[in-house]
Short mmCIF file of C-alpha atoms in Angstrom, two decimals:
data_model
loop_
_atom_site.label_atom_id
_atom_site.label_comp_id
_atom_site.label_asym_id
_atom_site.label_seq_id
_atom_site.Cartn_x
_atom_site.Cartn_y
_atom_site.Cartn_z
CA UNK A 30 54.82 -30.93 8.29
CA UNK A 31 56.89 -28.48 10.21
CA UNK A 32 58.35 -28.02 13.62
CA UNK A 33 58.55 -24.87 15.65
CA UNK A 34 59.78 -23.59 18.95
CA UNK A 35 57.62 -20.51 19.51
CA UNK A 36 59.36 -19.55 22.70
CA UNK A 37 62.91 -19.58 21.36
CA UNK A 38 62.92 -18.78 17.68
CA UNK A 39 59.95 -16.81 16.39
CA UNK A 40 61.60 -16.39 13.01
CA UNK A 41 61.83 -20.13 12.59
CA UNK A 42 58.23 -21.01 13.37
CA UNK A 43 57.14 -21.31 9.75
CA UNK A 44 55.13 -24.43 9.02
CA UNK A 45 54.05 -24.81 5.41
CA UNK A 46 50.29 -24.68 5.55
CA UNK A 47 46.81 -24.90 4.05
CA UNK A 48 45.18 -26.84 2.70
CA UNK A 49 48.09 -29.23 3.00
CA UNK A 50 51.00 -28.57 5.27
CA UNK A 51 54.33 -29.30 3.71
CA UNK A 52 57.27 -30.72 5.55
CA UNK A 53 59.88 -28.48 7.18
CA UNK A 54 63.25 -29.58 8.55
CA UNK A 55 63.42 -30.33 12.25
CA UNK A 56 65.47 -28.44 14.78
CA UNK A 57 68.41 -30.71 14.14
CA UNK A 58 68.62 -29.55 10.52
CA UNK A 59 67.79 -25.96 11.40
CA UNK A 60 70.49 -25.77 14.01
CA UNK A 61 71.99 -22.59 12.55
CA UNK A 62 69.09 -20.64 14.12
CA UNK A 63 70.42 -19.19 17.35
CA UNK A 64 68.78 -20.63 20.46
CA UNK A 65 66.60 -23.09 18.55
CA UNK A 66 65.78 -26.35 20.28
CA UNK A 67 67.69 -29.22 18.68
CA UNK A 68 65.59 -32.38 18.70
CA UNK A 69 67.29 -35.61 19.68
CA UNK A 70 67.14 -38.48 17.15
CA UNK A 71 64.77 -40.37 19.47
CA UNK A 72 62.57 -37.31 19.92
CA UNK A 73 62.37 -36.61 16.20
CA UNK A 74 61.65 -40.27 15.40
CA UNK A 75 58.91 -40.34 18.05
CA UNK A 76 57.35 -37.15 16.70
CA UNK A 77 57.29 -38.23 13.07
CA UNK A 78 56.14 -41.73 14.00
CA UNK A 79 53.34 -40.24 16.10
CA UNK A 80 52.25 -37.99 13.23
CA UNK A 81 52.25 -40.90 10.81
CA UNK A 82 50.05 -43.00 13.11
CA UNK A 83 47.69 -40.08 13.72
CA UNK A 84 47.41 -39.49 9.97
CA UNK A 85 46.54 -43.12 9.28
CA UNK A 86 43.82 -43.31 11.94
CA UNK A 87 41.30 -40.87 10.40
CA UNK A 88 41.96 -42.19 6.88
CA UNK A 89 41.35 -45.81 7.85
CA UNK A 90 38.35 -45.16 10.13
CA UNK A 91 36.91 -42.43 7.90
CA UNK A 92 37.07 -44.67 4.82
CA UNK A 93 35.23 -47.48 6.63
CA UNK A 94 32.60 -45.05 7.86
CA UNK A 95 32.23 -43.55 4.36
CA UNK A 96 30.93 -46.91 3.11
CA UNK A 97 28.10 -46.84 5.62
CA UNK A 98 27.66 -43.14 5.03
CA UNK A 99 27.09 -43.72 1.31
CA UNK A 100 24.18 -46.02 2.11
CA UNK A 101 22.44 -43.20 3.95
CA UNK A 102 22.19 -41.28 0.68
CA UNK A 103 20.02 -44.09 -0.64
CA UNK A 104 17.99 -44.90 2.45
CA UNK A 105 17.38 -41.26 3.38
CA UNK A 106 17.64 -39.45 6.67
CA UNK A 107 15.62 -42.13 8.44
CA UNK A 108 17.71 -44.90 6.93
CA UNK A 109 20.20 -47.41 8.26
CA UNK A 110 22.18 -45.11 10.49
CA UNK A 111 20.77 -42.75 13.08
CA UNK A 112 23.87 -40.55 12.75
CA UNK A 113 22.56 -39.36 9.39
CA UNK A 114 19.01 -38.44 10.32
CA UNK A 115 19.91 -34.74 9.91
CA UNK A 116 20.76 -33.25 6.54
CA UNK A 117 23.86 -31.57 7.99
CA UNK A 118 25.33 -35.02 8.62
CA UNK A 119 24.69 -36.27 5.08
CA UNK A 120 27.67 -36.76 2.74
CA UNK A 121 28.61 -34.10 0.20
CA UNK A 122 29.54 -35.29 -3.29
CA UNK A 123 32.42 -33.60 -5.11
CA UNK A 124 31.91 -33.45 -8.88
CA UNK A 125 34.57 -32.98 -11.56
CA UNK A 126 33.60 -29.30 -11.83
CA UNK A 127 34.03 -28.87 -8.07
CA UNK A 128 37.39 -30.62 -8.23
CA UNK A 129 38.63 -28.39 -11.05
CA UNK A 130 37.63 -25.21 -9.22
CA UNK A 131 38.91 -26.26 -5.80
CA UNK A 132 42.61 -25.31 -6.31
CA UNK A 133 41.55 -21.88 -7.58
CA UNK A 134 39.22 -21.32 -4.61
CA UNK A 135 41.91 -22.57 -2.22
CA UNK A 136 44.47 -20.20 -3.79
CA UNK A 137 42.12 -17.22 -3.46
CA UNK A 138 41.39 -18.14 0.15
CA UNK A 139 45.08 -18.51 0.96
CA UNK A 140 46.00 -15.19 -0.66
CA UNK A 141 43.04 -13.50 1.04
CA UNK A 142 44.27 -14.70 4.42
CA UNK A 143 47.73 -13.44 3.53
CA UNK A 144 46.34 -9.96 2.84
CA UNK A 145 44.21 -10.06 5.99
CA UNK A 146 47.21 -10.81 8.16
CA UNK A 147 49.18 -8.06 6.44
CA UNK A 148 46.49 -5.41 6.94
CA UNK A 149 44.74 -6.33 10.20
CA UNK A 150 45.95 -7.25 13.65
CA UNK A 151 46.95 -10.89 13.92
CA UNK A 152 45.65 -11.05 17.49
CA UNK A 153 42.05 -10.14 16.65
CA UNK A 154 41.89 -12.34 13.56
CA UNK A 155 43.10 -15.35 15.53
CA UNK A 156 40.58 -14.59 18.27
CA UNK A 157 37.76 -14.80 15.72
CA UNK A 158 39.26 -17.97 14.24
CA UNK A 159 39.52 -19.54 17.70
CA UNK A 160 35.83 -18.97 18.38
CA UNK A 161 34.89 -20.23 14.92
CA UNK A 162 36.90 -23.44 15.22
CA UNK A 163 35.73 -23.84 18.82
CA UNK A 164 32.16 -24.26 17.55
CA UNK A 165 33.13 -26.39 14.54
CA UNK A 166 35.41 -28.55 16.68
CA UNK A 167 32.68 -29.34 19.19
CA UNK A 168 30.28 -30.40 16.42
CA UNK A 169 32.94 -32.44 14.59
CA UNK A 170 34.15 -34.21 17.73
CA UNK A 171 30.58 -34.92 18.81
CA UNK A 172 29.79 -36.49 15.43
CA UNK A 173 32.99 -38.54 15.61
CA UNK A 174 32.14 -39.86 19.08
CA UNK A 175 28.52 -40.68 18.26
CA UNK A 176 29.01 -44.31 17.08
CA UNK A 177 31.14 -45.12 20.14
CA UNK A 178 28.59 -43.52 22.43
CA UNK A 179 25.82 -45.59 20.82
CA UNK A 180 27.80 -48.73 21.55
CA UNK A 181 28.82 -48.00 25.13
CA UNK A 182 25.88 -45.93 26.36
CA UNK A 183 24.41 -47.77 29.41
CA UNK A 184 21.16 -49.50 28.49
CA UNK A 185 19.82 -48.77 31.97
CA UNK A 186 19.73 -45.03 31.22
CA UNK A 187 16.79 -43.64 29.22
CA UNK A 188 17.69 -42.38 25.77
CA UNK A 189 15.14 -39.64 25.15
CA UNK A 190 14.55 -38.16 21.73
CA UNK A 191 14.57 -34.38 21.08
CA UNK A 192 13.91 -32.15 18.11
CA UNK A 193 15.02 -28.59 17.53
CA UNK A 194 12.68 -26.99 14.99
CA UNK A 195 12.68 -23.43 13.68
CA UNK A 196 10.05 -22.33 11.16
CA UNK A 197 9.19 -19.14 9.37
CA UNK A 198 5.70 -17.95 8.50
CA UNK A 199 2.36 -19.55 9.33
CA UNK A 200 -0.23 -21.81 7.78
CA UNK A 201 0.45 -23.03 4.27
CA UNK A 202 3.34 -20.60 3.88
CA UNK A 203 5.22 -22.06 6.87
CA UNK A 204 8.79 -22.89 5.93
CA UNK A 205 11.38 -24.89 7.87
CA UNK A 206 14.58 -23.05 8.66
CA UNK A 207 16.16 -25.64 10.95
CA UNK A 208 15.08 -29.17 11.82
CA UNK A 209 17.61 -30.99 14.00
CA UNK A 210 16.91 -34.28 15.75
CA UNK A 211 19.06 -35.56 18.62
CA UNK A 212 18.87 -37.74 21.70
CA UNK A 213 20.43 -38.15 25.13
CA UNK A 214 23.53 -39.82 23.68
CA UNK A 215 24.08 -36.83 21.42
CA UNK A 216 23.83 -34.50 24.41
CA UNK A 217 26.48 -36.50 26.28
CA UNK A 218 28.76 -36.28 23.23
CA UNK A 219 28.21 -32.53 23.07
CA UNK A 220 29.08 -32.12 26.76
CA UNK A 221 32.33 -34.07 26.38
CA UNK A 222 33.21 -32.21 23.19
CA UNK A 223 32.38 -28.91 24.87
CA UNK A 224 34.83 -29.69 27.68
CA UNK A 225 37.56 -30.37 25.09
CA UNK A 226 36.61 -27.14 23.32
CA UNK A 227 36.99 -25.06 26.48
CA UNK A 228 40.34 -26.76 27.14
CA UNK A 229 41.53 -25.83 23.65
CA UNK A 230 40.16 -22.28 23.83
CA UNK A 231 41.79 -21.55 27.18
CA UNK A 232 45.05 -23.50 27.03
CA UNK A 233 45.59 -24.21 23.30
CA UNK A 234 47.11 -27.49 24.47
CA UNK A 235 48.49 -29.72 21.74
CA UNK A 236 46.41 -32.73 22.84
CA UNK A 237 43.17 -30.71 22.59
CA UNK A 238 44.35 -29.44 19.19
CA UNK A 239 44.91 -33.02 18.04
CA UNK A 240 41.49 -34.19 19.25
CA UNK A 241 39.84 -31.49 17.16
CA UNK A 242 42.20 -32.09 14.25
CA UNK A 243 41.51 -35.83 14.20
CA UNK A 244 37.78 -35.16 14.34
CA UNK A 245 37.99 -32.70 11.42
CA UNK A 246 40.06 -35.14 9.36
CA UNK A 247 37.85 -38.16 10.05
CA UNK A 248 34.68 -36.20 9.27
CA UNK A 249 36.24 -34.92 6.07
CA UNK A 250 37.15 -38.41 4.84
CA UNK A 251 33.75 -39.75 5.88
CA UNK A 252 31.47 -37.00 4.57
CA UNK A 253 33.30 -35.69 1.47
CA UNK A 254 32.68 -38.15 -1.36
CA UNK A 255 34.25 -38.12 -4.81
CA UNK A 256 31.72 -39.23 -7.45
CA UNK A 257 34.30 -41.19 -9.46
CA UNK A 258 38.01 -41.91 -9.84
CA UNK A 259 38.47 -39.35 -12.62
CA UNK A 260 37.21 -36.61 -10.30
CA UNK A 261 39.68 -37.79 -7.68
CA UNK A 262 42.55 -37.55 -10.18
CA UNK A 263 41.47 -34.02 -11.17
CA UNK A 264 41.30 -32.91 -7.52
CA UNK A 265 44.61 -34.46 -6.50
CA UNK A 266 46.34 -33.24 -9.66
CA UNK A 267 45.14 -29.68 -9.15
CA UNK A 268 46.19 -29.60 -5.51
CA UNK A 269 49.52 -31.16 -6.46
CA UNK A 270 50.24 -28.07 -8.61
CA UNK A 271 48.74 -25.77 -5.94
CA UNK A 272 50.94 -27.18 -3.18
CA UNK A 273 54.16 -27.03 -5.18
CA UNK A 274 53.51 -23.48 -6.42
CA UNK A 275 52.59 -21.91 -3.07
CA UNK A 276 55.41 -23.68 -1.21
CA UNK A 277 58.29 -23.25 -3.67
CA UNK A 278 57.09 -20.26 -5.70
CA UNK A 279 56.10 -17.70 -3.04
CA UNK A 280 56.31 -16.97 0.67
CA UNK A 281 52.51 -16.60 0.99
CA UNK A 282 51.85 -20.02 2.50
CA UNK A 283 54.72 -19.70 4.97
CA UNK A 284 53.55 -16.23 6.05
CA UNK A 285 49.98 -17.44 6.62
CA UNK A 286 51.28 -20.48 8.49
CA UNK A 287 53.27 -18.30 10.88
CA UNK A 288 50.18 -16.24 11.69
CA UNK A 289 47.35 -18.77 11.60
CA UNK A 290 46.30 -20.33 14.91
CA UNK A 291 43.65 -23.02 14.48
CA UNK A 292 43.32 -26.82 14.85
CA UNK A 293 43.84 -27.41 11.12
CA UNK A 294 46.95 -29.46 11.75
CA UNK A 295 48.12 -32.39 13.85
CA UNK A 296 51.11 -31.73 16.08
CA UNK A 297 53.46 -33.94 18.05
CA UNK A 298 56.25 -32.63 20.29
CA UNK A 299 59.85 -33.53 19.50
CA UNK A 300 60.83 -32.69 23.08
CA UNK A 301 58.22 -34.96 24.66
CA UNK A 302 60.91 -37.18 26.23
CA UNK A 303 62.59 -34.14 27.82
CA UNK A 304 59.59 -31.99 28.81
CA UNK A 305 56.63 -34.36 28.96
CA UNK A 306 53.15 -32.96 28.28
CA UNK A 307 54.50 -29.40 28.56
CA UNK A 308 56.63 -29.89 25.44
CA UNK A 309 56.63 -26.98 22.99
CA UNK A 310 58.78 -27.94 19.97
CA UNK A 311 56.34 -29.47 17.52
CA UNK A 312 56.42 -31.41 14.29
CA UNK A 313 53.24 -30.64 12.35
CA UNK A 314 51.14 -32.23 9.64
CA UNK A 315 48.36 -30.27 7.93
CA UNK A 316 44.90 -31.78 7.72
CA UNK A 317 44.93 -31.25 3.94
CA UNK A 318 47.68 -33.85 3.69
CA UNK A 319 45.27 -36.29 5.35
CA UNK A 320 41.84 -35.40 4.00
CA UNK A 321 42.73 -34.86 0.32
CA UNK A 322 44.38 -38.28 -0.20
CA UNK A 323 41.96 -39.77 2.35
CA UNK A 324 38.80 -39.07 0.34
CA UNK A 325 40.45 -40.72 -2.68
CA UNK A 326 41.38 -43.78 -0.61
CA UNK A 327 37.81 -43.93 0.74
CA UNK A 328 36.49 -43.85 -2.85
CA UNK A 329 38.66 -46.85 -3.71
CA UNK A 330 37.29 -48.71 -0.71
CA UNK A 331 33.74 -48.11 -1.97
CA UNK A 332 34.90 -49.33 -5.39
CA UNK A 333 36.21 -52.51 -3.73
CA UNK A 334 32.82 -52.98 -2.07
CA UNK A 335 31.03 -52.50 -5.40
CA UNK A 336 33.05 -55.34 -6.96
CA UNK A 337 31.50 -57.77 -4.43
CA UNK A 338 34.65 -59.91 -4.41
CA UNK A 339 35.21 -59.86 -0.62
CA UNK A 340 38.60 -58.23 -1.18
CA UNK A 341 39.94 -54.75 -0.47
CA UNK A 342 42.81 -54.74 -2.95
CA UNK A 343 42.53 -51.12 -4.09
CA UNK A 344 41.93 -49.78 -0.61
CA UNK A 345 44.95 -51.50 0.88
CA UNK A 346 47.20 -50.65 -2.08
CA UNK A 347 46.33 -46.94 -1.81
CA UNK A 348 46.61 -47.04 1.97
CA UNK A 349 50.11 -48.52 1.73
CA UNK A 350 50.91 -45.94 -0.96
CA UNK A 351 49.97 -43.17 1.48
CA UNK A 352 52.35 -44.59 4.09
CA UNK A 353 55.10 -44.78 1.47
CA UNK A 354 54.47 -41.23 0.24
CA UNK A 355 54.51 -39.68 3.71
CA UNK A 356 57.64 -41.62 4.68
CA UNK A 357 59.30 -40.48 1.45
CA UNK A 358 58.44 -36.88 2.28
CA UNK A 359 60.22 -37.18 5.61
CA UNK A 360 63.23 -38.85 3.98
CA UNK A 361 63.61 -36.12 1.33
CA UNK A 362 63.26 -33.41 3.95
CA UNK A 363 66.09 -34.86 6.01
CA UNK A 364 68.24 -35.45 2.95
CA UNK A 365 67.95 -31.97 1.43
CA UNK A 366 67.22 -30.09 4.68
CA UNK A 367 64.47 -28.04 3.06
CA UNK A 368 60.72 -27.75 3.58
CA UNK A 369 58.75 -30.11 1.34
CA UNK A 370 55.11 -30.00 0.15
CA UNK A 371 53.76 -33.39 1.17
CA UNK A 372 51.30 -33.64 -1.73
CA UNK A 373 54.28 -33.61 -4.08
CA UNK A 374 54.93 -37.18 -2.95
CA UNK A 375 51.50 -38.30 -1.74
CA UNK A 376 49.59 -37.64 -4.96
CA UNK A 377 51.77 -39.74 -7.33
CA UNK A 378 51.90 -42.55 -4.79
CA UNK A 379 48.17 -42.65 -3.95
CA UNK A 380 47.13 -42.46 -7.61
CA UNK A 381 49.96 -44.47 -9.13
CA UNK A 382 49.85 -47.55 -6.90
CA UNK A 383 46.13 -48.36 -7.47
CA UNK A 384 46.45 -47.68 -11.21
CA UNK A 385 49.33 -50.17 -11.43
CA UNK A 386 47.26 -52.73 -9.51
CA UNK A 387 44.28 -52.13 -11.83
CA UNK A 388 46.50 -52.58 -14.91
CA UNK A 389 47.88 -55.81 -13.49
CA UNK A 390 44.35 -57.12 -12.76
CA UNK A 391 42.88 -55.87 -16.02
CA UNK A 392 40.33 -53.65 -14.23
CA UNK A 393 41.60 -50.18 -15.17
CA UNK A 394 38.64 -49.36 -17.42
CA UNK A 395 36.20 -50.65 -14.83
CA UNK A 396 37.85 -48.56 -12.10
CA UNK A 397 37.61 -45.32 -14.10
CA UNK A 398 34.03 -46.07 -15.14
CA UNK A 399 32.96 -46.72 -11.56
CA UNK A 400 30.33 -44.39 -10.19
CA UNK A 401 28.37 -45.24 -7.07
CA UNK A 402 24.77 -46.19 -7.83
CA UNK A 403 21.83 -46.75 -5.45
CA UNK A 404 22.03 -50.49 -6.02
CA UNK A 405 25.69 -50.58 -4.99
CA UNK A 406 25.20 -48.35 -1.95
CA UNK A 407 22.20 -50.30 -0.64
CA UNK A 408 22.91 -52.86 2.12
CA UNK A 409 22.84 -56.47 0.98
CA UNK A 410 20.53 -57.47 3.82
CA UNK A 411 17.65 -55.11 4.49
CA UNK A 412 17.16 -56.74 7.88
CA UNK A 413 20.44 -55.08 8.87
CA UNK A 414 18.64 -51.75 8.69
CA UNK A 415 15.89 -52.79 11.05
CA UNK A 416 18.36 -54.32 13.48
CA UNK A 417 20.49 -51.17 13.52
CA UNK A 418 17.48 -48.93 14.11
CA UNK A 419 16.29 -51.18 16.93
CA UNK A 420 19.72 -51.17 18.54
CA UNK A 421 20.01 -47.37 18.34
CA UNK A 422 16.60 -46.93 19.94
#
């Protein structure tokens, strides 16, 4: 997290960023910067409370949706959920090899961005990034809204089915390039998301940024699946080292953060009480601090489901651990008045709490041996599938 006042103190607008924003002292602690906005205690508390609530929303909802999403891998694109009839909406599984390589890839990407911003004009790079995230944001927000639209779409309106198909070649050599199925409800979601996208592209308003950011985070938690708990520990452990090194060891992450303009963070104004919706002094939380622990929490929820005990012990313990870790990050930042990498506190909490619970319950071996199988992912009542399909149609 970080807070900036772009209009008053350009030198102080350095959020710690990508893939997980750290935590930077608020204006109250950075008061030695001339002309910097000093947040009131109420404003700072509101900002950090707002960020905490916004961080919890995609983790909680994304984890619940990941359970249903995992079933689609078994039932196929025409399975229990119409949202997964296209391969682009199917979940991606992260293996232990992927997890081990991820910190290295993330480091190369971060350093590459650092060099890009040093060599090329920041203005043109951010223009390209804005267009790129404009398209991604519309698709992510549309996918996020789809279940709500299915529930509240008026039954009196016809829901027509469409298919966008691109092929290459002819006859027996014909090959599909793109096969995308959608309906009227999807078109409505795209129109609404497009309006938000234009708002973000033109105004860069913090609310539009947050709508895209929440959509990215929820989709990440829902569609990125760890194949087992060991893979989750490898991923979180690697990014723990990554976050600490790039925040405390170099100025690369801070430099990129100062230059990078994209909805890859959630923001909440500390001067909201004074300036309303036109507030400009923001506390920030990177999406990496949400998605990385979030996919591990979602895995534990699927483990809870696999136990078939009608309890969500591991999910709730890791969810509470995330709240504790993020609150601890804020506390340490205010105590030492120095930017903090959030994963430094989130990773031990989110891994440690469930492990302690598993040791207490005697299920540690079972938890680390867990790997989702088709039998576990399949719905208990196959009639649920038919009812869902009928309702969607």
